CSV table of C-alpha atoms in Angstrom, one decimal:
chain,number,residue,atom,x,y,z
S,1,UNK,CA,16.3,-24.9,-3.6
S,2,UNK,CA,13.4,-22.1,-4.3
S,3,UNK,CA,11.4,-21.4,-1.9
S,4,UNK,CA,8.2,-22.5,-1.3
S,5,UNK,CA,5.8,-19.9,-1.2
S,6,UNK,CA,1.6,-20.2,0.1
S,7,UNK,CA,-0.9,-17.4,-0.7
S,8,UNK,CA,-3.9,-18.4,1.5
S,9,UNK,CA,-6.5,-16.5,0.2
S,10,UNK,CA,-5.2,-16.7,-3.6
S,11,UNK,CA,-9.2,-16.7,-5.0
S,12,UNK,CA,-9.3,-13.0,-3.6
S,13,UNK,CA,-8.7,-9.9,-5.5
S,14,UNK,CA,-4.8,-9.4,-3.6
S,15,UNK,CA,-4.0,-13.1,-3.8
S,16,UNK,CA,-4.6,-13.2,-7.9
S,17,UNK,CA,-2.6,-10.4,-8.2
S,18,UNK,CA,0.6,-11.7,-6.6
S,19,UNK,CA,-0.2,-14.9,-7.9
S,20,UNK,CA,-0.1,-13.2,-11.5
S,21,UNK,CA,3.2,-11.4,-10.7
S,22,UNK,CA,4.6,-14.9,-9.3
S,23,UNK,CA,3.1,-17.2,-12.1
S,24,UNK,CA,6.5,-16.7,-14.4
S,25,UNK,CA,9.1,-16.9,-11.5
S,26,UNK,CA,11.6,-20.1,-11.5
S,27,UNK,CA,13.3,-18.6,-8.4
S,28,UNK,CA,9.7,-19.6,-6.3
S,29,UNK,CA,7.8,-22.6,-6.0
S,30,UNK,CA,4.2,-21.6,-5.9
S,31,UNK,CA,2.2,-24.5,-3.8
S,32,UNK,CA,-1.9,-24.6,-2.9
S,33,UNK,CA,-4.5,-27.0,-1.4
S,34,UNK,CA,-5.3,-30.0,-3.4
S,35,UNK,CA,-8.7,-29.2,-4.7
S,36,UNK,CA,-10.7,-32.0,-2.8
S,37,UNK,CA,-8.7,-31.0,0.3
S,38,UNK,CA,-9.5,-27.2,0.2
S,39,UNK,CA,-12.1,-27.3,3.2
S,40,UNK,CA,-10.1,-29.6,5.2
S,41,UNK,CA,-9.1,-27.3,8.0
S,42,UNK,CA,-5.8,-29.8,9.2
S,43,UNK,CA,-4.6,-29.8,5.4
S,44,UNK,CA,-4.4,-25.7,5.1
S,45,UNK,CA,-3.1,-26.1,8.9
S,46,UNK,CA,-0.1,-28.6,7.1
S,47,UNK,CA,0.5,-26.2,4.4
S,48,UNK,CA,0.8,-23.3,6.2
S,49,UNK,CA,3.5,-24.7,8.6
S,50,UNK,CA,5.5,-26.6,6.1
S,51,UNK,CA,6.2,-23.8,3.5
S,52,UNK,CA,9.1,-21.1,3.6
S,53,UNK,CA,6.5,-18.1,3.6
S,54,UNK,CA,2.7,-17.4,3.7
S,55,UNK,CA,1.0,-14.7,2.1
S,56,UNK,CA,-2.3,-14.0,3.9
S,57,UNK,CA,-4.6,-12.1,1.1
S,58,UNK,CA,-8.0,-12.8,3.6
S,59,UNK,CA,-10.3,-11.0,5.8
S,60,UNK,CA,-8.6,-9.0,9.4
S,61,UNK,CA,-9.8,-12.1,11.5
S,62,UNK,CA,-9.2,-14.7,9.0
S,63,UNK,CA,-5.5,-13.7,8.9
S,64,UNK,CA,-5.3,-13.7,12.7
S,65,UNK,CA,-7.1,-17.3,12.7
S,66,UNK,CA,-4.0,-18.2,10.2
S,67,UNK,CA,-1.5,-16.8,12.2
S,68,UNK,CA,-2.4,-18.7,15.2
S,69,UNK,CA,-2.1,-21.9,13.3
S,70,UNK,CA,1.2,-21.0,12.0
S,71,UNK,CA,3.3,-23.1,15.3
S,72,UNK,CA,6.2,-23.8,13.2
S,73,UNK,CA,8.8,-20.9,13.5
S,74,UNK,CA,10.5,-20.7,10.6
S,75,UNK,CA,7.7,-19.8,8.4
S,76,UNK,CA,7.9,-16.5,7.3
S,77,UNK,CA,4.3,-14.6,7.0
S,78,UNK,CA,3.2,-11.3,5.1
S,79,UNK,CA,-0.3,-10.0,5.8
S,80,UNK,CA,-1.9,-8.1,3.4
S,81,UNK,CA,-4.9,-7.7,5.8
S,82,UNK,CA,-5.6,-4.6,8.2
S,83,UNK,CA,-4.8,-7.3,11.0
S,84,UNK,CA,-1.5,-6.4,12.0
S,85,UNK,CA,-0.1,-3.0,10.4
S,86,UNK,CA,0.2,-1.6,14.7
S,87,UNK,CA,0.7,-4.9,15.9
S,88,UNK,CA,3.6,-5.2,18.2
S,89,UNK,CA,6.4,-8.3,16.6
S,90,UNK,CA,5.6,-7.1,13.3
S,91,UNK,CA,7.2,-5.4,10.5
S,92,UNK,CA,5.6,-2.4,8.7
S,93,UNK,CA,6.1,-3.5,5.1
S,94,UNK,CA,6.9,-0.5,3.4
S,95,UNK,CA,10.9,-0.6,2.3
S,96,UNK,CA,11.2,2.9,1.4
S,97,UNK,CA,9.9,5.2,4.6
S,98,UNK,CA,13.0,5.4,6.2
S,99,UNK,CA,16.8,4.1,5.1
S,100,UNK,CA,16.9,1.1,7.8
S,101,UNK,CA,13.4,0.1,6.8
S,102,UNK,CA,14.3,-2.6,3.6
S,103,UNK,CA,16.6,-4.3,6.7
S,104,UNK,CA,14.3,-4.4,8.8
S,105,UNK,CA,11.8,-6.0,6.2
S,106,UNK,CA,14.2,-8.9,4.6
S,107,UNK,CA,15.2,-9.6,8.7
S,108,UNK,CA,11.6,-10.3,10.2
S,109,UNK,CA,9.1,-13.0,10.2
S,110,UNK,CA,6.3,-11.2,10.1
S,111,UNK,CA,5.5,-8.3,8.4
S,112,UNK,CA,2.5,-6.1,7.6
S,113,UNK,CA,2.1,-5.1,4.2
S,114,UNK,CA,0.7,-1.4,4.0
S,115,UNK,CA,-2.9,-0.3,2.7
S,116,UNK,CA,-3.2,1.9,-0.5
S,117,UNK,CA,-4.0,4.4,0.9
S,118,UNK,CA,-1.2,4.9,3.8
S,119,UNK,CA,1.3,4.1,0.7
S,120,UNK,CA,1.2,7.4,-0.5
S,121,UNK,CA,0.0,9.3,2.7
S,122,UNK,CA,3.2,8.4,4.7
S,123,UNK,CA,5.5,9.0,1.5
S,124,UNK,CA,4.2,12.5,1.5
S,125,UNK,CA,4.2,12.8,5.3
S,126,UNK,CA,6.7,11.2,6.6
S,127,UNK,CA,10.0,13.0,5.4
S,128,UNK,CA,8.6,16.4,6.0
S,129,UNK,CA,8.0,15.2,9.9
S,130,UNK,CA,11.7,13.7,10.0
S,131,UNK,CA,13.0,16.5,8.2
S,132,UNK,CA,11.3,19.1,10.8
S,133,UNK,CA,9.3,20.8,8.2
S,134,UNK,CA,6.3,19.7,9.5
S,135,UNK,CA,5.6,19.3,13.2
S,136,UNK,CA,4.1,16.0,14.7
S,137,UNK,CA,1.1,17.7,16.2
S,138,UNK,CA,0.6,19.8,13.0
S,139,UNK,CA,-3.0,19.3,11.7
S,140,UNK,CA,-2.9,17.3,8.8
S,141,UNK,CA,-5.6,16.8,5.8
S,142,UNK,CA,-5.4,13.7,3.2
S,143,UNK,CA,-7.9,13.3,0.4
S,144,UNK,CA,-7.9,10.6,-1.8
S,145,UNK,CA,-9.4,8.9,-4.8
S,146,UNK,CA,-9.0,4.9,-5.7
S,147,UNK,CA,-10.3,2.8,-8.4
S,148,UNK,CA,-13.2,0.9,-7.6
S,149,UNK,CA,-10.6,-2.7,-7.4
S,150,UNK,CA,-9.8,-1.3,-3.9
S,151,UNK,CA,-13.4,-2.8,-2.9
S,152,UNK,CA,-12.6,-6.5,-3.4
S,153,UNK,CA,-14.2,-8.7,-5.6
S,154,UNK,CA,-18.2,-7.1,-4.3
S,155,UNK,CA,-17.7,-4.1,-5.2
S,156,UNK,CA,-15.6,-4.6,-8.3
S,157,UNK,CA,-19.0,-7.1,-9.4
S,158,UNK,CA,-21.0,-3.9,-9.0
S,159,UNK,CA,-19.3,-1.9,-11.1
S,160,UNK,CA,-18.7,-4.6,-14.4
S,161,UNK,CA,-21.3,-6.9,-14.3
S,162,UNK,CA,-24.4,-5.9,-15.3
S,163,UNK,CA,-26.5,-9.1,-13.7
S,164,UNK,CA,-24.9,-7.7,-10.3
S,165,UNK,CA,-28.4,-7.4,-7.7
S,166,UNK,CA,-26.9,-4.4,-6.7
S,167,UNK,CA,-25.5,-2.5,-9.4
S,168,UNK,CA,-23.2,1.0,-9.2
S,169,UNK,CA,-22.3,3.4,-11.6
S,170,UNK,CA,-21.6,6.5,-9.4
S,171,UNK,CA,-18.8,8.0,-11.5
S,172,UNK,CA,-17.3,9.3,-7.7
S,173,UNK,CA,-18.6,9.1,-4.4
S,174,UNK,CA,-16.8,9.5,-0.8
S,175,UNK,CA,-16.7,7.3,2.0
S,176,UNK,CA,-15.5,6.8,5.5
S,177,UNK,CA,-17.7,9.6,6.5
S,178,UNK,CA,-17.6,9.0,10.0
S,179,UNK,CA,-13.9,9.7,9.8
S,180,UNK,CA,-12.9,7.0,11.4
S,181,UNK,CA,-11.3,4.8,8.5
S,182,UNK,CA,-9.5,2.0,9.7
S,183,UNK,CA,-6.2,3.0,7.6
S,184,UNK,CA,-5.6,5.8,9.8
S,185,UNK,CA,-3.9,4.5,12.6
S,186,UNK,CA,-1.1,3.1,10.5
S,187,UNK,CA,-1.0,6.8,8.9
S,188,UNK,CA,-0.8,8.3,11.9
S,189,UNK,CA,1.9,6.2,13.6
S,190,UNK,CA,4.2,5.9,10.6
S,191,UNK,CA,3.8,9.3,9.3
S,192,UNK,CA,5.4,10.2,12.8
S,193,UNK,CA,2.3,12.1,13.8
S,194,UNK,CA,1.4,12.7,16.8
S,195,UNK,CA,-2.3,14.3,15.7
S,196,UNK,CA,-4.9,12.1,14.2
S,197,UNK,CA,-5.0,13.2,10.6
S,198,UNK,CA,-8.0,14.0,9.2
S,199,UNK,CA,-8.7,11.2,6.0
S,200,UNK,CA,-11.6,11.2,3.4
S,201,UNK,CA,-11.3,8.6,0.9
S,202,UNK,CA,-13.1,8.6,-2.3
S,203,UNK,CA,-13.6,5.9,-5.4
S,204,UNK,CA,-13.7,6.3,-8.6
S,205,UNK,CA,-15.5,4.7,-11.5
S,206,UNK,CA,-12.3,3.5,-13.2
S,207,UNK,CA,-10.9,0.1,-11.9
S,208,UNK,CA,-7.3,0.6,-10.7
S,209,UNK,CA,-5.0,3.5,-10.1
S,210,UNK,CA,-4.7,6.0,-7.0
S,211,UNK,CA,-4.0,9.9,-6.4
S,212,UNK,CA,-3.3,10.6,-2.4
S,213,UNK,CA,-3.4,14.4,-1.7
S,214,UNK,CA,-2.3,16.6,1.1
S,215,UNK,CA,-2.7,19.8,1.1
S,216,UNK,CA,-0.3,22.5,3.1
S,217,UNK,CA,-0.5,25.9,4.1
S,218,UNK,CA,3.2,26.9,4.0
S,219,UNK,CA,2.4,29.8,6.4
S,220,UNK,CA,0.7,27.5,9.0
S,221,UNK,CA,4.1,25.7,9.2
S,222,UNK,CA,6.3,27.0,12.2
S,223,UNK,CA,9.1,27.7,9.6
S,224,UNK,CA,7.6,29.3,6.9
S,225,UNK,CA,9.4,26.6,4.4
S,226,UNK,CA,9.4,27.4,0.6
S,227,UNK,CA,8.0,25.2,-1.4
S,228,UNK,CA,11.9,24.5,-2.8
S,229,UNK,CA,12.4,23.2,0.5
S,230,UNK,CA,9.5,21.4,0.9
S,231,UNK,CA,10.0,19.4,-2.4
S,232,UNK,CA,13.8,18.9,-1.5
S,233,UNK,CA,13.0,16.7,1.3
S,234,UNK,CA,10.8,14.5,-0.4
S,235,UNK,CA,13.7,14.4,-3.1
S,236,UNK,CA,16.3,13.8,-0.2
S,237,UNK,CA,13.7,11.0,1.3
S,238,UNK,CA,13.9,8.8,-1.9
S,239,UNK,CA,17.3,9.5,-3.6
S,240,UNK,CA,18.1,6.3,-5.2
S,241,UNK,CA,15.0,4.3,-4.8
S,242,UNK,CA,14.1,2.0,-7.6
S,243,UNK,CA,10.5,2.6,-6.9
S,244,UNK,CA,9.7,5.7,-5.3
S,245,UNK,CA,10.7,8.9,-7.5
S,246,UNK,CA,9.9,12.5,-6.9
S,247,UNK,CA,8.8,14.8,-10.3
S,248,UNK,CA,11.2,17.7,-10.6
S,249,UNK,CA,9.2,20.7,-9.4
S,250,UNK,CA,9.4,22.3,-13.1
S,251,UNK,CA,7.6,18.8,-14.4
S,252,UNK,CA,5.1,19.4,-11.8
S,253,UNK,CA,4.1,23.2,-12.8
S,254,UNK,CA,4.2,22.2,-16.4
S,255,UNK,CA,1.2,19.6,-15.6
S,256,UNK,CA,-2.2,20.7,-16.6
S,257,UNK,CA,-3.8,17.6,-15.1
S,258,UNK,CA,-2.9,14.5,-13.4
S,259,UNK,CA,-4.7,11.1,-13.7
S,260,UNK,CA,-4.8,8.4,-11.4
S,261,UNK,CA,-4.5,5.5,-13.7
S,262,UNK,CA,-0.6,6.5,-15.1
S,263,UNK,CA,1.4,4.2,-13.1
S,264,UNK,CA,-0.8,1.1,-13.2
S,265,UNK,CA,0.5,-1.9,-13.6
S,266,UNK,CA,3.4,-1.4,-12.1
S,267,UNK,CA,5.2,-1.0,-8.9
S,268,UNK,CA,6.4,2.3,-8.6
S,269,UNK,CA,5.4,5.2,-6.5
S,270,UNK,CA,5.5,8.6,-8.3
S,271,UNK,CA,5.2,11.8,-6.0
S,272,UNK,CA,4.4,15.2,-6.7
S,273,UNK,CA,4.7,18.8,-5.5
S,274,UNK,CA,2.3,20.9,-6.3
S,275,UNK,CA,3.2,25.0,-5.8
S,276,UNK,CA,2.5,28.4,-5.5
S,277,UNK,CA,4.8,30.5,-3.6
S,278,UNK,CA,3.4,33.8,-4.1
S,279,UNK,CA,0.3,32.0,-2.6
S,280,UNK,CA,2.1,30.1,0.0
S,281,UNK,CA,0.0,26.6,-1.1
S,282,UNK,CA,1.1,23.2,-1.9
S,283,UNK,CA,-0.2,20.4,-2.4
S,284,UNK,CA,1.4,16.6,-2.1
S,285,UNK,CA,0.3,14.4,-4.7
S,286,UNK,CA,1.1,10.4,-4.6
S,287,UNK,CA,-0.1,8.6,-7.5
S,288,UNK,CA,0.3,4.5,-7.3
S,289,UNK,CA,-1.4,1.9,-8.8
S,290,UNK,CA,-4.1,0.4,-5.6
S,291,UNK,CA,-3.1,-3.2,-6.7
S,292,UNK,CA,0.4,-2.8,-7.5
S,293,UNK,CA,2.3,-0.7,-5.1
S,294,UNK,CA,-0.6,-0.3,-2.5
S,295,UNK,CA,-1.0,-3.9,-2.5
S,296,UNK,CA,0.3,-7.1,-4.3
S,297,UNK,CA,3.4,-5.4,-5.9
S,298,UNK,CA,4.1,-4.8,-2.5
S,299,UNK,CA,3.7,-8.1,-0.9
S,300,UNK,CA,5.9,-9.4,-3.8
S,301,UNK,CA,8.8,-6.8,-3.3
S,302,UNK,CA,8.5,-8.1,0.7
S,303,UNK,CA,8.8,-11.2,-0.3
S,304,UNK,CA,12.0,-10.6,-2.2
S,305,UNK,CA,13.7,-8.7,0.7
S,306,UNK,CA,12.3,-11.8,3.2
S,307,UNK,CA,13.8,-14.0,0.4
S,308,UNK,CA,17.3,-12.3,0.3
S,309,UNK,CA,16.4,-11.7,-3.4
S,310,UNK,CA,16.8,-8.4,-5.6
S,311,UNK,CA,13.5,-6.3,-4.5
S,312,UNK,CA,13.2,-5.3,-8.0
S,313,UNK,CA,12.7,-9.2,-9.0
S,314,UNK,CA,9.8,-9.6,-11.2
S,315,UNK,CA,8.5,-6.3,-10.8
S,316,UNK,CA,7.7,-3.1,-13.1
S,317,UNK,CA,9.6,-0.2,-12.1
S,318,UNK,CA,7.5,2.0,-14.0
């Protein structure tokens, strides 16, 4: 029997994208709230204890409200909210950041699904930590641009319709200038750092796509690495993934530009290194579609692994 899958919150920019990606899929059964039933809090309370796994695409305390109404315990839940990504009893849902992490994924019943942003921040991060490379306590810089989707539905209305009472055209503008952007602790805790990292984000005047960057000093790190070595341990990190690659260091160098809106679309993760050893610089690139990878291609390859099913299922690879 296919399982019976819930996205509360399916109106919302998240929820219509996995509900795109699931529309086609015979191996699921899609159920919602009878229209004349949708404010009727004991009929989303039924549904989300009688299906075989909720996706929560809703506001941080929305998706804790849900949780708490969840009693029955063999509902499986993914959040795609901010709610529970350092939560204790849940799952970080990102398969690829370390070997064991797909198991641990398709064995829990609750699991986190990542932000954009910590997507490609902990892909760069992450294996140079593990690998020693990088210390924990090293002082670490991301900067990062996303298409203006990664707003929600407000800011998205802002940018495309023209009758919007607050209209923006801003062809880039920062954010999170207090520096305290609620995707860092996930960053910093799954990256393996011990050191807050410092994180500006930035948006774009283009709807989806994503470029993460971190920058490195090859002579601040304790071993001096090359940037051979650097780039072998993201290539080590991600051997064999179907959706995380790393661009041969000579595709890199022959790049004159790099755009964020390549990969869109899609659910694959494409990392670059970015070097000059005479100069003793590189930079980390992660480019990722914001609504595929860092978001509702996500959810959906969680729910495969939850599901026991391929994690490729009814996703694009690239």
């Amino acid at each position: 029997m296919a399982a019976r899958i819930f996205i509360d919150g399916e109106a919302g920019t998240t929820g219509l994208q996995i509900k795109d990606r699931l529309a086609a899929r015979r191996d699921i059964t899609l159920v919602s709230i009878a229209p004349e039933r949708r404010k009727d809090p004991a009929a989303r309370a039924e549904l989300l204890n009688e299906v075989d796994l909720v996706m929560l695409c809703l506001p941080d305390d929305a998706a804790r409200e849900a949780v708490a109404m969840i009693t029955n315990p063999v509902v499986r839940v993914i959040d795609a909210s901010t709610a529970h990504r350092t939560a204790a009893g849940w799952e970080y849902g990102f398969p690829e950041m370390d070997r064991a992490q797909a198991a641990r994924i398709a064995a829990s019943r609750r699991v986190a699904n990542p932000g954009c942003y910590p997507t490609g921040a902990i892909a760069l991060i992450r294996p140079l930590v593990s690998a020693g490379i990088m210390p924990a306590d090293f002082a670490v810089t991301i900067n990062a641009v996303s298409g203006y989707s990664g707003g929600g539905k407000a800011l998205i209305q802002r940018y495309e319709d023209p009758a919007s009472p607050e209209p923006l055209d801003l062809p880039f503008w920062i954010y999170g200038l207090g520096l305290a952007h609620k995707h860092v602790p996930e960053i910093e805790r799954f990256s393996l750092l011990q050191t807050r990292p410092l994180f500006l984000p930035a948006v774009g005047r283009f709807a989806q796509g994503m470029l993460v960057q971190v920058p490195l000093q090859l002579a601040a790190l304790p071993g001096k690495p090359t940037v051979a070595a650097v780039h072998a341990a993201l290539t080590e990190a991600y051997a064999g993934q179907a959706f995380v690659s790393v661009a041969p260091l000579a595709d890199s160098a022959a790049l004159e530009r790099l755009g964020p809106e390549g990969l869109n679309d899609t659910n694959a993760l494409r990392l670059y290194c970015f070097g000059n050893e005479h100069h003793r610089q590189v930079v980390l690139c992660a480019l990722l579609d914001n609504l595929g990878k860092g978001a509702s291609g996500a959810a959906v390859q969680n729910m495969n692994l939850m599901l026991g099913l391929a994690p490729e299922t009814g996703l694009r690879q690239a």
